Short mmCIF file of C-alpha atoms and ligand atoms in Angstrom, two decimals:
data_model
loop_
_atom_site.label_atom_id
_atom_site.label_comp_id
_atom_site.label_asym_id
_atom_site.label_seq_id
_atom_site.Cartn_x
_atom_site.Cartn_y
_atom_site.Cartn_z
CA UNK A 275 0.00 0.00 0.00
CA UNK A 276 1.25 3.52 -0.78
CA UNK A 277 1.81 6.02 2.02
CA UNK A 278 -1.42 7.69 3.20
CA UNK A 279 -1.94 11.09 1.62
CA UNK A 280 -4.59 12.57 3.92
CA UNK A 281 -2.56 12.05 7.08
CA UNK A 282 -4.51 14.52 9.23
CA UNK A 283 -7.79 12.72 8.66
CA UNK A 284 -8.94 9.72 10.76
CA UNK A 285 -9.76 6.34 9.19
CA UNK A 286 -13.45 7.22 9.03
CA UNK A 287 -15.34 10.49 9.16
CA UNK A 288 -17.80 9.86 12.00
CA UNK A 289 -21.40 10.99 12.29
CA UNK A 290 -21.46 13.46 15.19
CA UNK A 291 -25.05 14.72 15.06
CA UNK A 292 -26.40 18.26 14.51
CA UNK A 293 -24.57 19.71 17.52
CA UNK A 294 -21.15 18.28 16.70
CA UNK A 295 -18.38 20.89 16.78
CA UNK A 296 -15.78 18.76 15.07
CA UNK A 297 -15.18 20.04 11.50
CA UNK A 298 -14.22 16.50 10.47
CA UNK A 299 -17.56 14.94 11.50
CA UNK A 300 -20.90 14.79 9.72
CA UNK A 301 -23.72 16.73 11.33
CA UNK A 302 -26.52 15.47 9.09
CA UNK A 303 -25.24 12.74 6.77
CA UNK A 304 -25.76 9.50 8.65
CA UNK A 305 -25.43 6.88 5.88
CA UNK A 306 -27.48 4.15 7.60
CA UNK A 307 -30.22 6.32 9.05
CA UNK A 308 -33.59 5.27 7.64
CA UNK A 309 -35.75 8.07 6.25
CA UNK A 310 -39.10 7.20 4.63
CA UNK A 311 -38.19 3.55 4.17
CA UNK A 312 -34.67 3.85 2.76
CA UNK A 313 -31.31 4.69 4.28
CA UNK A 314 -29.81 8.09 3.54
CA UNK A 315 -27.14 6.39 1.42
CA UNK A 316 -29.81 4.55 -0.59
CA UNK A 317 -31.85 7.72 -1.12
CA UNK A 318 -28.94 9.90 -2.18
CA UNK A 319 -26.45 7.44 -3.70
CA UNK A 320 -23.76 10.13 -3.29
CA UNK A 321 -20.65 10.04 -5.46
CA UNK A 322 -17.28 11.77 -5.35
CA UNK A 323 -16.03 13.01 -8.74
CA UNK A 324 -12.38 12.61 -9.51
CA UNK A 325 -12.18 15.55 -11.90
CA UNK A 326 -11.76 18.77 -9.90
CA UNK A 327 -10.79 17.07 -6.68
CA UNK A 328 -7.93 14.94 -7.97
CA UNK A 329 -7.18 15.99 -11.53
CA UNK A 330 -7.08 19.78 -11.13
CA UNK A 331 -4.17 21.68 -9.62
CA UNK A 332 -5.80 24.99 -8.72
CA UNK A 333 -4.66 26.85 -11.81
CA UNK A 334 -7.07 29.33 -13.38
CA UNK A 335 -6.88 31.58 -16.48
CA UNK A 336 -4.90 34.09 -14.40
CA UNK A 337 -2.57 31.96 -12.35
CA UNK A 338 -0.64 28.80 -11.74
CA UNK A 339 -1.26 25.71 -9.67
CA UNK A 340 -1.85 26.31 -5.97
CA UNK A 341 -3.05 22.91 -4.77
CA UNK A 342 -0.90 20.19 -3.28
CA UNK A 343 -1.47 17.38 -5.82
CA UNK A 344 1.85 15.53 -6.07
CA UNK A 345 0.68 13.37 -8.99
CA UNK A 346 0.15 16.39 -11.30
CA UNK A 347 2.73 18.74 -12.86
CA UNK A 348 6.32 17.49 -13.07
CA UNK A 349 5.64 13.97 -11.71
CA UNK A 350 2.97 13.46 -14.39
CA UNK A 351 5.42 14.55 -17.10
CA UNK A 352 8.24 12.33 -15.84
CA UNK A 353 6.18 9.20 -15.12
CA UNK A 354 2.57 9.58 -16.30
CA UNK A 355 1.40 6.11 -15.28
CA UNK A 356 3.12 6.18 -11.89
CA UNK A 357 1.55 9.56 -11.23
CA UNK A 358 -1.89 8.28 -12.30
CA UNK A 359 -1.58 5.30 -9.93
CA UNK A 360 -0.63 7.63 -7.08
CA UNK A 361 -3.66 9.76 -7.80
CA UNK A 362 -5.97 6.74 -7.85
CA UNK A 363 -4.59 5.50 -4.53
CA UNK A 364 -5.14 8.92 -2.94
CA UNK A 365 -8.67 9.08 -4.37
CA UNK A 366 -9.60 5.71 -2.87
CA UNK A 367 -8.03 6.61 0.47
CA UNK A 368 -10.27 9.70 0.36
CA UNK A 369 -13.39 7.72 -0.62
CA UNK A 370 -12.87 5.13 2.08
CA UNK A 371 -12.32 7.70 4.80
CA UNK A 372 -15.30 9.78 3.70
CA UNK A 373 -17.50 6.69 3.41
CA UNK A 374 -19.38 7.59 0.23
CA UNK A 375 -20.81 4.60 -1.64
CA UNK A 376 -19.93 5.80 -5.18
CA UNK A 377 -17.39 7.65 -7.30
CA UNK A 378 -17.41 8.87 -10.91
CA UNK A 379 -14.75 9.70 -13.48
CA UNK A 380 -13.80 11.07 -16.87
CA UNK A 381 -11.49 8.68 -18.73
CA UNK A 382 -8.73 11.30 -18.53
CA UNK A 383 -9.12 11.58 -14.76
CA UNK A 384 -8.03 7.96 -14.50
CA UNK A 385 -5.33 7.77 -17.15
CA UNK A 386 -3.40 10.33 -19.19
CA UNK A 387 -3.71 10.43 -22.96
CA UNK A 388 -0.99 8.45 -24.79
CA UNK A 389 1.03 9.19 -27.92
CA UNK A 390 -1.72 7.68 -30.08
CA UNK A 391 -5.24 6.28 -29.65
CA UNK A 392 -4.02 2.72 -28.99
CA UNK A 393 -1.70 3.88 -26.22
CA UNK A 394 -4.48 5.98 -24.65
CA UNK A 395 -6.69 2.85 -24.59
CA UNK A 396 -3.93 0.68 -23.12
CA UNK A 397 -3.29 3.26 -20.41
CA UNK A 398 -6.96 3.51 -19.54
CA UNK A 399 -7.29 -0.29 -19.42
CA UNK A 400 -4.37 -0.54 -17.00
CA UNK A 401 -5.93 2.05 -14.66
CA UNK A 402 -9.37 0.45 -15.00
CA UNK A 403 -7.87 -2.87 -13.85
CA UNK A 404 -6.37 -1.10 -10.88
CA UNK A 405 -9.68 0.66 -10.17
CA UNK A 406 -11.45 -2.71 -10.26
CA UNK A 407 -9.12 -3.91 -7.48
CA UNK A 408 -9.90 -0.82 -5.40
CA UNK A 409 -13.64 -1.43 -5.91
CA UNK A 410 -13.39 -5.06 -4.82
CA UNK A 411 -11.32 -4.15 -1.77
CA UNK A 412 -13.54 -1.27 -0.62
CA UNK A 413 -17.04 -2.20 -1.80
CA UNK A 414 -17.36 1.25 -3.39
CA UNK A 415 -19.37 1.42 -6.65
CA UNK A 416 -19.22 3.43 -9.85
CA UNK A 417 -22.10 5.88 -10.32
CA UNK A 418 -21.02 6.87 -13.83
CA UNK A 419 -18.15 7.08 -16.24
CA UNK A 420 -17.73 9.61 -19.02
CA UNK A 421 -15.28 10.45 -21.78
CA UNK A 422 -13.51 13.78 -21.76
CA UNK A 423 -14.35 15.11 -25.22
CA UNK A 424 -13.47 18.72 -24.46
CA UNK A 425 -9.87 19.17 -23.22
CA UNK A 426 -7.74 18.02 -26.15
CA UNK A 427 -7.21 20.56 -28.99
CA UNK A 428 -8.73 18.09 -31.49
CA UNK A 429 -12.10 18.81 -29.85
CA UNK A 430 -11.84 22.61 -29.96
CA UNK A 431 -14.64 22.78 -32.56
CA UNK A 432 -16.70 20.05 -30.91
CA UNK A 433 -16.60 16.25 -30.80
CA UNK A 434 -19.80 14.78 -32.31
CA UNK A 435 -20.67 18.18 -33.81
CA UNK A 436 -17.24 18.87 -35.32
CA UNK A 437 -17.22 19.95 -38.97
CA UNK A 438 -14.47 17.35 -39.54
CA UNK A 439 -15.85 13.79 -39.72
CA UNK A 440 -12.48 12.45 -38.53
CA UNK A 441 -13.10 14.13 -35.18
CA UNK A 442 -16.58 12.57 -35.03
CA UNK A 443 -14.99 9.16 -35.64
CA UNK A 444 -12.26 9.74 -33.03
CA UNK A 445 -14.82 10.80 -30.42
CA UNK A 446 -16.96 7.75 -31.24
CA UNK A 447 -13.94 5.50 -30.70
CA UNK A 448 -13.17 7.19 -27.38
CA UNK A 449 -16.75 6.86 -26.12
CA UNK A 450 -16.84 3.22 -27.25
CA UNK A 451 -13.77 2.47 -25.13
CA UNK A 452 -14.94 4.48 -22.12
CA UNK A 453 -18.45 2.96 -22.21
CA UNK A 454 -16.90 -0.51 -22.18
CA UNK A 455 -14.61 0.50 -19.30
CA UNK A 456 -17.63 1.83 -17.39
CA UNK A 457 -19.42 -1.48 -18.04
CA UNK A 458 -16.41 -3.46 -16.83
CA UNK A 459 -16.44 -1.48 -13.57
CA UNK A 460 -20.15 -2.15 -13.03
CA UNK A 461 -21.15 1.48 -13.67
CA UNK A 462 -24.76 2.36 -12.94
CA UNK A 463 -24.86 5.06 -15.65
CA UNK A 464 -22.86 6.52 -18.50
CA UNK A 465 -22.80 10.34 -18.90
CA UNK A 466 -22.42 12.53 -21.97
CA UNK A 467 -21.80 16.17 -21.25
CA UNK A 468 -21.41 18.14 -24.47
CA UNK A 469 -19.02 20.81 -23.27
CA UNK A 470 -17.98 21.68 -26.79
CA UNK A 471 -21.08 20.48 -28.63
CA UNK A 472 -22.25 23.94 -29.56
CA UNK A 473 -20.91 26.95 -31.38
CA UNK A 474 -18.87 30.08 -30.92
CA UNK A 475 -20.38 31.88 -33.91
CA UNK A 476 -23.27 31.08 -36.24
CA UNK A 477 -21.29 32.72 -39.04
CA UNK A 478 -19.36 29.48 -39.54
CA UNK A 479 -21.89 26.98 -38.15
CA UNK A 480 -24.40 24.77 -39.94
CA UNK A 481 -26.81 24.34 -37.04
CA UNK A 482 -29.05 21.79 -38.73
CA UNK A 483 -26.13 19.57 -39.72
CA UNK A 484 -24.49 19.72 -36.29
CA UNK A 485 -27.72 18.69 -34.53
CA UNK A 486 -28.08 15.79 -36.97
CA UNK A 487 -24.51 14.74 -36.21
CA UNK A 488 -25.25 14.86 -32.48
CA UNK A 489 -28.37 12.75 -33.00
CA UNK A 490 -26.39 10.20 -35.03
CA UNK A 491 -23.68 10.08 -32.36
CA UNK A 492 -26.09 9.52 -29.49
CA UNK A 493 -27.86 6.82 -31.48
CA UNK A 494 -24.51 5.04 -31.97
CA UNK A 495 -23.88 5.19 -28.21
CA UNK A 496 -27.31 3.71 -27.44
CA UNK A 497 -26.81 0.94 -30.03
CA UNK A 498 -23.46 0.06 -28.51
CA UNK A 499 -24.88 0.02 -25.01
CA UNK A 500 -27.30 -2.69 -26.14
CA UNK A 501 -24.66 -4.55 -28.13
CA UNK A 502 -22.41 -4.97 -25.06
CA UNK A 503 -25.33 -5.50 -22.66
CA UNK A 504 -24.57 -2.48 -20.47
CA UNK A 505 -27.50 -2.40 -18.04
CA UNK A 506 -26.95 1.18 -16.88
CA UNK A 507 -28.66 4.36 -18.01
CA UNK A 508 -27.29 6.69 -20.68
CA UNK A 509 -27.46 10.24 -19.33
CA UNK A 510 -27.09 13.56 -21.11
CA UNK A 511 -26.08 16.50 -18.92
CA UNK A 512 -27.62 19.81 -20.02
CA UNK A 513 -25.66 23.05 -19.78
CA UNK A 514 -26.44 26.28 -21.64
CA UNK A 515 -22.93 27.60 -22.28
CA UNK A 516 -19.32 27.49 -21.04
CA UNK A 517 -17.02 26.53 -22.53
CA UNK A 518 -18.89 27.20 -25.79
CA UNK A 519 -21.02 30.32 -26.30
CA UNK A 520 -24.09 28.19 -26.95
CA UNK A 521 -24.41 24.50 -26.11
CA UNK A 522 -27.00 22.36 -27.90
CA UNK A 523 -28.00 20.53 -24.69
CA UNK A 524 -29.05 23.93 -23.31
CA UNK A 525 -31.52 22.77 -20.65
CA UNK A 526 -33.87 19.85 -19.92
CA UNK A 527 -36.50 21.16 -22.35
CA UNK A 528 -33.97 21.41 -25.20
CA UNK A 529 -32.68 17.89 -24.47
CA UNK A 530 -36.24 16.55 -24.36
CA UNK A 531 -37.04 18.04 -27.77
CA UNK A 532 -33.78 16.64 -29.15
CA UNK A 533 -34.47 13.15 -27.77
CA UNK A 534 -37.94 13.18 -29.29
CA UNK A 535 -36.61 14.24 -32.68
CA UNK A 536 -34.12 11.36 -32.74
CA UNK A 537 -36.49 8.83 -31.18
CA UNK A 538 -34.34 8.37 -28.06
CA UNK A 539 -36.79 9.35 -25.32
CA UNK A 540 -37.01 5.80 -23.99
CA UNK A 541 -33.26 5.30 -24.10
CA UNK A 542 -31.69 8.42 -22.62
CA UNK A 543 -32.29 10.39 -19.43
CA UNK A 544 -30.79 13.56 -17.98
CA UNK A 545 -28.14 14.30 -15.37
CA UNK A 546 -29.26 17.65 -13.97
CA UNK A 547 -26.61 19.91 -12.50
CA UNK A 548 -27.75 22.52 -9.98
CA UNK A 549 -25.58 25.33 -11.31
CA UNK A 550 -26.23 24.48 -14.95
CA UNK A 551 -29.90 25.08 -14.19
CA UNK A 552 -29.05 28.48 -12.75
CA UNK A 553 -26.88 29.36 -15.74
CA UNK A 554 -29.79 28.47 -18.05
CA UNK A 555 -31.95 30.98 -16.15
CA UNK A 556 -33.93 28.30 -14.32
CA UNK A 557 -34.32 27.14 -10.75
CA UNK A 558 -32.93 23.69 -9.99
CA UNK A 559 -36.49 22.89 -8.90
CA UNK A 560 -37.72 23.72 -12.41
CA UNK A 561 -35.22 21.47 -14.16
CA UNK A 562 -36.05 18.50 -11.93
CA UNK A 563 -39.80 19.05 -12.24
CA UNK A 564 -39.53 19.37 -16.03
CA UNK A 565 -37.52 16.16 -16.33
CA UNK A 566 -39.98 14.35 -14.04
CA UNK A 567 -42.92 15.57 -16.10
CA UNK A 568 -41.21 14.42 -19.32
CA UNK A 569 -40.22 11.06 -17.81
CA UNK A 570 -36.52 11.61 -18.49
CA UNK A 571 -35.17 12.32 -15.00
CA UNK A 572 -32.05 10.26 -14.33
CA UNK A 573 -29.49 11.67 -11.93
CA UNK A 574 -28.21 14.85 -10.25
CA UNK A 575 -24.90 16.63 -10.41
CA UNK A 576 -25.19 18.68 -7.22
CA UNK A 577 -22.39 21.10 -8.09
CA UNK A 578 -23.44 24.56 -7.03
CA UNK A 579 -22.62 28.01 -8.32
CA UNK A 580 -22.07 31.38 -6.75
CA UNK A 581 -24.99 33.80 -6.80
CA UNK A 582 -22.98 36.60 -8.35
CA UNK A 583 -20.72 34.67 -10.72
CA UNK A 584 -22.14 33.87 -14.12
CA UNK A 585 -19.89 30.88 -14.68
CA UNK A 586 -19.46 27.39 -13.36
CA UNK A 587 -17.57 27.17 -10.07
CA UNK A 588 -18.55 23.54 -9.39
CA UNK A 589 -18.40 23.99 -5.65
CA UNK A 590 -20.02 21.77 -3.04
CA UNK A 591 -23.80 22.19 -2.63
CA UNK A 592 -24.56 24.63 0.18
CA UNK A 593 -28.22 25.59 -0.09
CA UNK A 594 -30.67 23.35 1.78
CA UNK A 595 -33.69 25.19 0.39
CA UNK A 596 -32.55 24.85 -3.22
CA UNK A 597 -31.82 21.13 -2.93
CA UNK A 598 -34.89 20.37 -0.81
CA UNK A 599 -37.21 21.54 -3.55
CA UNK A 600 -35.49 19.39 -6.17
CA UNK A 601 -35.40 16.41 -3.83
CA UNK A 602 -39.07 16.92 -3.07
CA UNK A 603 -39.92 16.38 -6.75
CA UNK A 604 -37.63 13.35 -6.91
CA UNK A 605 -39.15 11.72 -3.81
CA UNK A 606 -42.74 12.33 -4.84
CA UNK A 607 -41.83 10.66 -8.14
CA UNK A 608 -40.62 7.54 -6.30
CA UNK A 609 -36.96 8.42 -5.74
CA UNK A 610 -33.78 7.57 -7.61
CA UNK A 611 -33.25 4.36 -9.56
CA UNK A 612 -29.84 4.08 -11.25
CA UNK A 613 -29.07 7.76 -10.60
CA UNK A 614 -27.43 9.40 -7.62
CA UNK A 615 -26.05 12.71 -6.41
CA UNK A 616 -22.53 13.41 -7.60
CA UNK A 617 -20.60 16.54 -6.81
CA UNK A 618 -17.14 17.84 -7.54
CA UNK A 619 -16.55 20.02 -4.47
CA UNK A 620 -14.13 22.06 -6.54
CA UNK A 621 -12.07 23.95 -4.01
CA UNK A 622 -11.34 27.63 -4.04
CA UNK A 623 -7.83 28.31 -5.23
CA UNK A 624 -6.73 29.34 -1.75
CA UNK A 625 -7.94 26.14 -0.07
CA UNK A 626 -4.52 24.55 -0.10
CA UNK A 627 -4.65 22.25 2.93
CA UNK A 628 -5.15 18.62 2.00
CA UNK A 629 -7.91 18.47 4.60
CA UNK A 630 -9.89 21.18 2.78
CA UNK A 631 -11.07 18.54 0.32
CA UNK A 632 -12.68 16.66 3.21
CA UNK A 633 -14.23 19.81 4.64
CA UNK A 634 -15.86 20.59 1.28
CA UNK A 635 -17.26 17.09 0.85
CA UNK A 636 -18.50 16.84 4.43
CA UNK A 637 -20.28 20.19 4.07
CA UNK A 638 -21.79 19.09 0.74
CA UNK A 639 -23.00 15.75 2.08
CA UNK A 640 -24.49 17.47 5.12
CA UNK A 641 -26.41 19.83 2.83
CA UNK A 642 -27.72 16.86 0.83
CA UNK A 643 -28.71 14.92 3.95
CA UNK A 644 -30.50 17.85 5.55
CA UNK A 645 -32.31 18.53 2.27
CA UNK A 646 -33.39 14.91 2.19
CA UNK A 647 -34.93 15.27 5.67
CA UNK A 648 -36.80 18.40 4.55
CA UNK A 649 -38.03 16.79 1.32
CA UNK A 650 -39.09 13.56 3.02
CA UNK A 651 -41.03 15.53 5.63
CA UNK A 652 -42.80 17.53 2.92
CA UNK A 653 -43.79 14.35 1.09
CA UNK A 654 -44.93 12.56 4.26
CA UNK A 655 -46.92 15.54 5.49
CA UNK A 656 -48.71 15.76 2.15
CA UNK A 657 -50.10 19.28 2.55
CA UNK A 658 -48.09 20.70 -0.38
CA UNK A 659 -49.31 17.86 -2.58
CA UNK A 660 -52.88 18.38 -1.40
CA UNK A 661 -52.80 22.06 -2.18
CA UNK A 662 -51.39 21.48 -5.64
CA UNK A 663 -54.07 18.88 -6.35
CA UNK A 664 -56.85 21.13 -5.03
CA UNK A 665 -55.80 23.85 -7.45
CA UNK A 666 -56.85 21.64 -10.36
CA UNK A 667 -59.98 20.21 -8.80
CA UNK A 668 -62.19 21.83 -11.47
CA UNK A 669 -60.73 19.41 -14.00
CA UNK A 670 -62.35 16.50 -12.12
CA UNK A 671 -65.80 17.62 -13.32
CA UNK A 672 -67.41 15.57 -16.06
CA UNK A 673 -67.64 18.36 -18.60
CA UNK A 674 -64.03 19.51 -18.13
CA UNK A 675 -62.81 15.93 -18.39
CA UNK A 676 -64.58 15.53 -21.71
CA UNK A 677 -62.89 18.71 -23.06
CA UNK A 678 -59.54 17.36 -21.94
CA UNK A 679 -60.24 14.08 -23.68
CA UNK A 680 -60.75 16.01 -26.91
CA UNK A 681 -64.55 15.90 -27.01
CA UNK A 682 -65.05 19.59 -27.68
CA UNK A 683 -63.98 21.77 -30.61
CA UNK A 684 -62.89 25.38 -30.36
CA UNK A 685 -66.18 26.35 -32.03
CA UNK A 686 -68.22 24.40 -29.47
CA UNK A 687 -66.45 26.15 -26.63
CA UNK A 688 -67.18 29.44 -28.39
CA UNK A 689 -70.87 28.54 -28.61
CA UNK A 690 -70.89 27.53 -24.93
CA UNK A 691 -69.53 30.95 -23.92
CA UNK A 692 -72.08 32.79 -26.11
CA UNK A 693 -74.87 30.70 -24.59
CA UNK A 694 -74.07 32.09 -21.16
CA UNK A 695 -71.22 29.86 -20.00
CA UNK A 696 -70.05 31.02 -16.56
CA UNK A 697 -67.53 33.86 -16.11
CA UNK A 698 -64.44 32.26 -14.49
CA UNK A 699 -63.74 33.47 -10.94
CA UNK A 700 -60.08 34.20 -10.09
CA UNK A 701 -58.74 32.43 -6.99
CA UNK A 702 -55.58 33.07 -4.98
CA UNK A 703 -52.45 31.09 -5.86
CA UNK A 704 -51.50 31.35 -2.16
CA UNK A 705 -47.83 31.49 -3.03
CA UNK A 706 -46.79 33.33 0.15
CA UNK A 707 -48.50 30.73 2.28
CA UNK A 708 -46.80 27.90 0.37
CA UNK A 709 -43.38 29.49 0.68
CA UNK A 710 -43.94 30.01 4.39
CA UNK A 711 -44.92 26.37 4.67
CA UNK A 712 -41.70 25.26 2.98
CA UNK A 713 -39.74 27.50 5.35
CA UNK A 714 -41.35 25.65 8.26
CA UNK A 715 -40.13 22.29 6.94
CA UNK A 716 -36.63 23.71 6.51
CA UNK A 717 -36.67 25.06 10.08
CA UNK A 718 -37.93 21.85 11.65
CA UNK A 719 -35.95 19.18 9.79
CA UNK A 720 -34.16 17.00 12.32
C1 XUL B 44 -18.91 20.49 -16.54
C2 XUL B 44 -19.52 19.34 -15.86
C3 XUL B 44 -18.88 18.02 -16.01
C4 XUL B 44 -19.86 16.94 -16.25
C5 XUL B 44 -19.22 15.66 -16.68
O1 XUL B 44 -19.62 21.67 -16.37
O2 XUL B 44 -20.50 19.51 -15.19
O3 XUL B 44 -18.21 17.72 -14.83
O4 XUL B 44 -20.57 16.67 -15.06
O5 XUL B 44 -18.45 15.80 -17.82
CO1 CO B 45 -21.56 18.30 -14.15
#
């Protein structure tokens, strides 16, 4: 076994309860606590992402690396595979100590790109074998795998939507390999986030063609999933922009329309990221509710943003109210199936202590757990549901039901109004009361 990396952290982060003062203890996340018939871990299926936590060095567009990640930088140049193994060992030490049931990765978070495609595959395979050993030893599972189709310069103009078919073919080969790796590791889902599937300017972009390419690409992925017998869910992660000016998977509604056009609604679901919802001008609550209504909800990326920054900071989730409302929709829809809650907990550039990574994840998991308590209480209490249902009670009447079923034409409804049909009476939406009610659940969650 390699030397421990997180030497200031005990073997296991304990559950200390809401009044715990210890920064390295959970106050709300108690993995085995049963809430509405399932344990917290079963409800949330939380996952640590390797990307920003282990494969990012703290550099930003204005400055160099600040974080203590001994497997990046010079060590990665001198001995890329040794460095990658060191990183994987540190990641699993972290996962075991934190006690989360899942992790997730981009292919390039596990293994560095090689001199050619064959070497990249061989490197990934070697690290996947090593990951499989870590999974057997620890009992940790894989929530999802994904291919990084956005960092390498070949993808600057997109992967599936690139004007050059050779890039399309290269990306297809990379996804093929990563999907098989995800399958080998028992992954519950496979994610496609189209970071560069979009455009910088319409002046050089054939929008229609690029969308068709994206549809063809996703269809190939779905076909391959069935060919290899991957039982997991294929997930698309919407995001409106960044890094590209406009991304085709803009929000849940755009993805839903796209899936319908390419006849993929029954094959693909969405991975909804909290801050991507905000960037698209929506509430997280909206994106979850929309996906639920469309029957394409799959999983959550709980990365949060900053209220005043219009870009993606991928930090740990910190708002109980925001997550409670999303979780409320998920629970009233029956809860998660193959999905989970992943988050990056991308640190601020000044958070240079190794232990900061634990603090961020503990805080994020506590936010998720507390939100789960709030959401479960709202579902069990039932008064929000009742009030929503009551608002539509008029539609239970026989006449209204027949209109809904299509048994009235526009002209017949016109005639009905002329013949003295009743003047509708406005009623209060009672929004203040509802918001006050939600506040009560947030206050009382224990
Ligand atoms: C980028 C992002 C990614 C996806 C996976 O904004 O959210 O981490 O979750 O590629
Ligand atoms: Co994400």
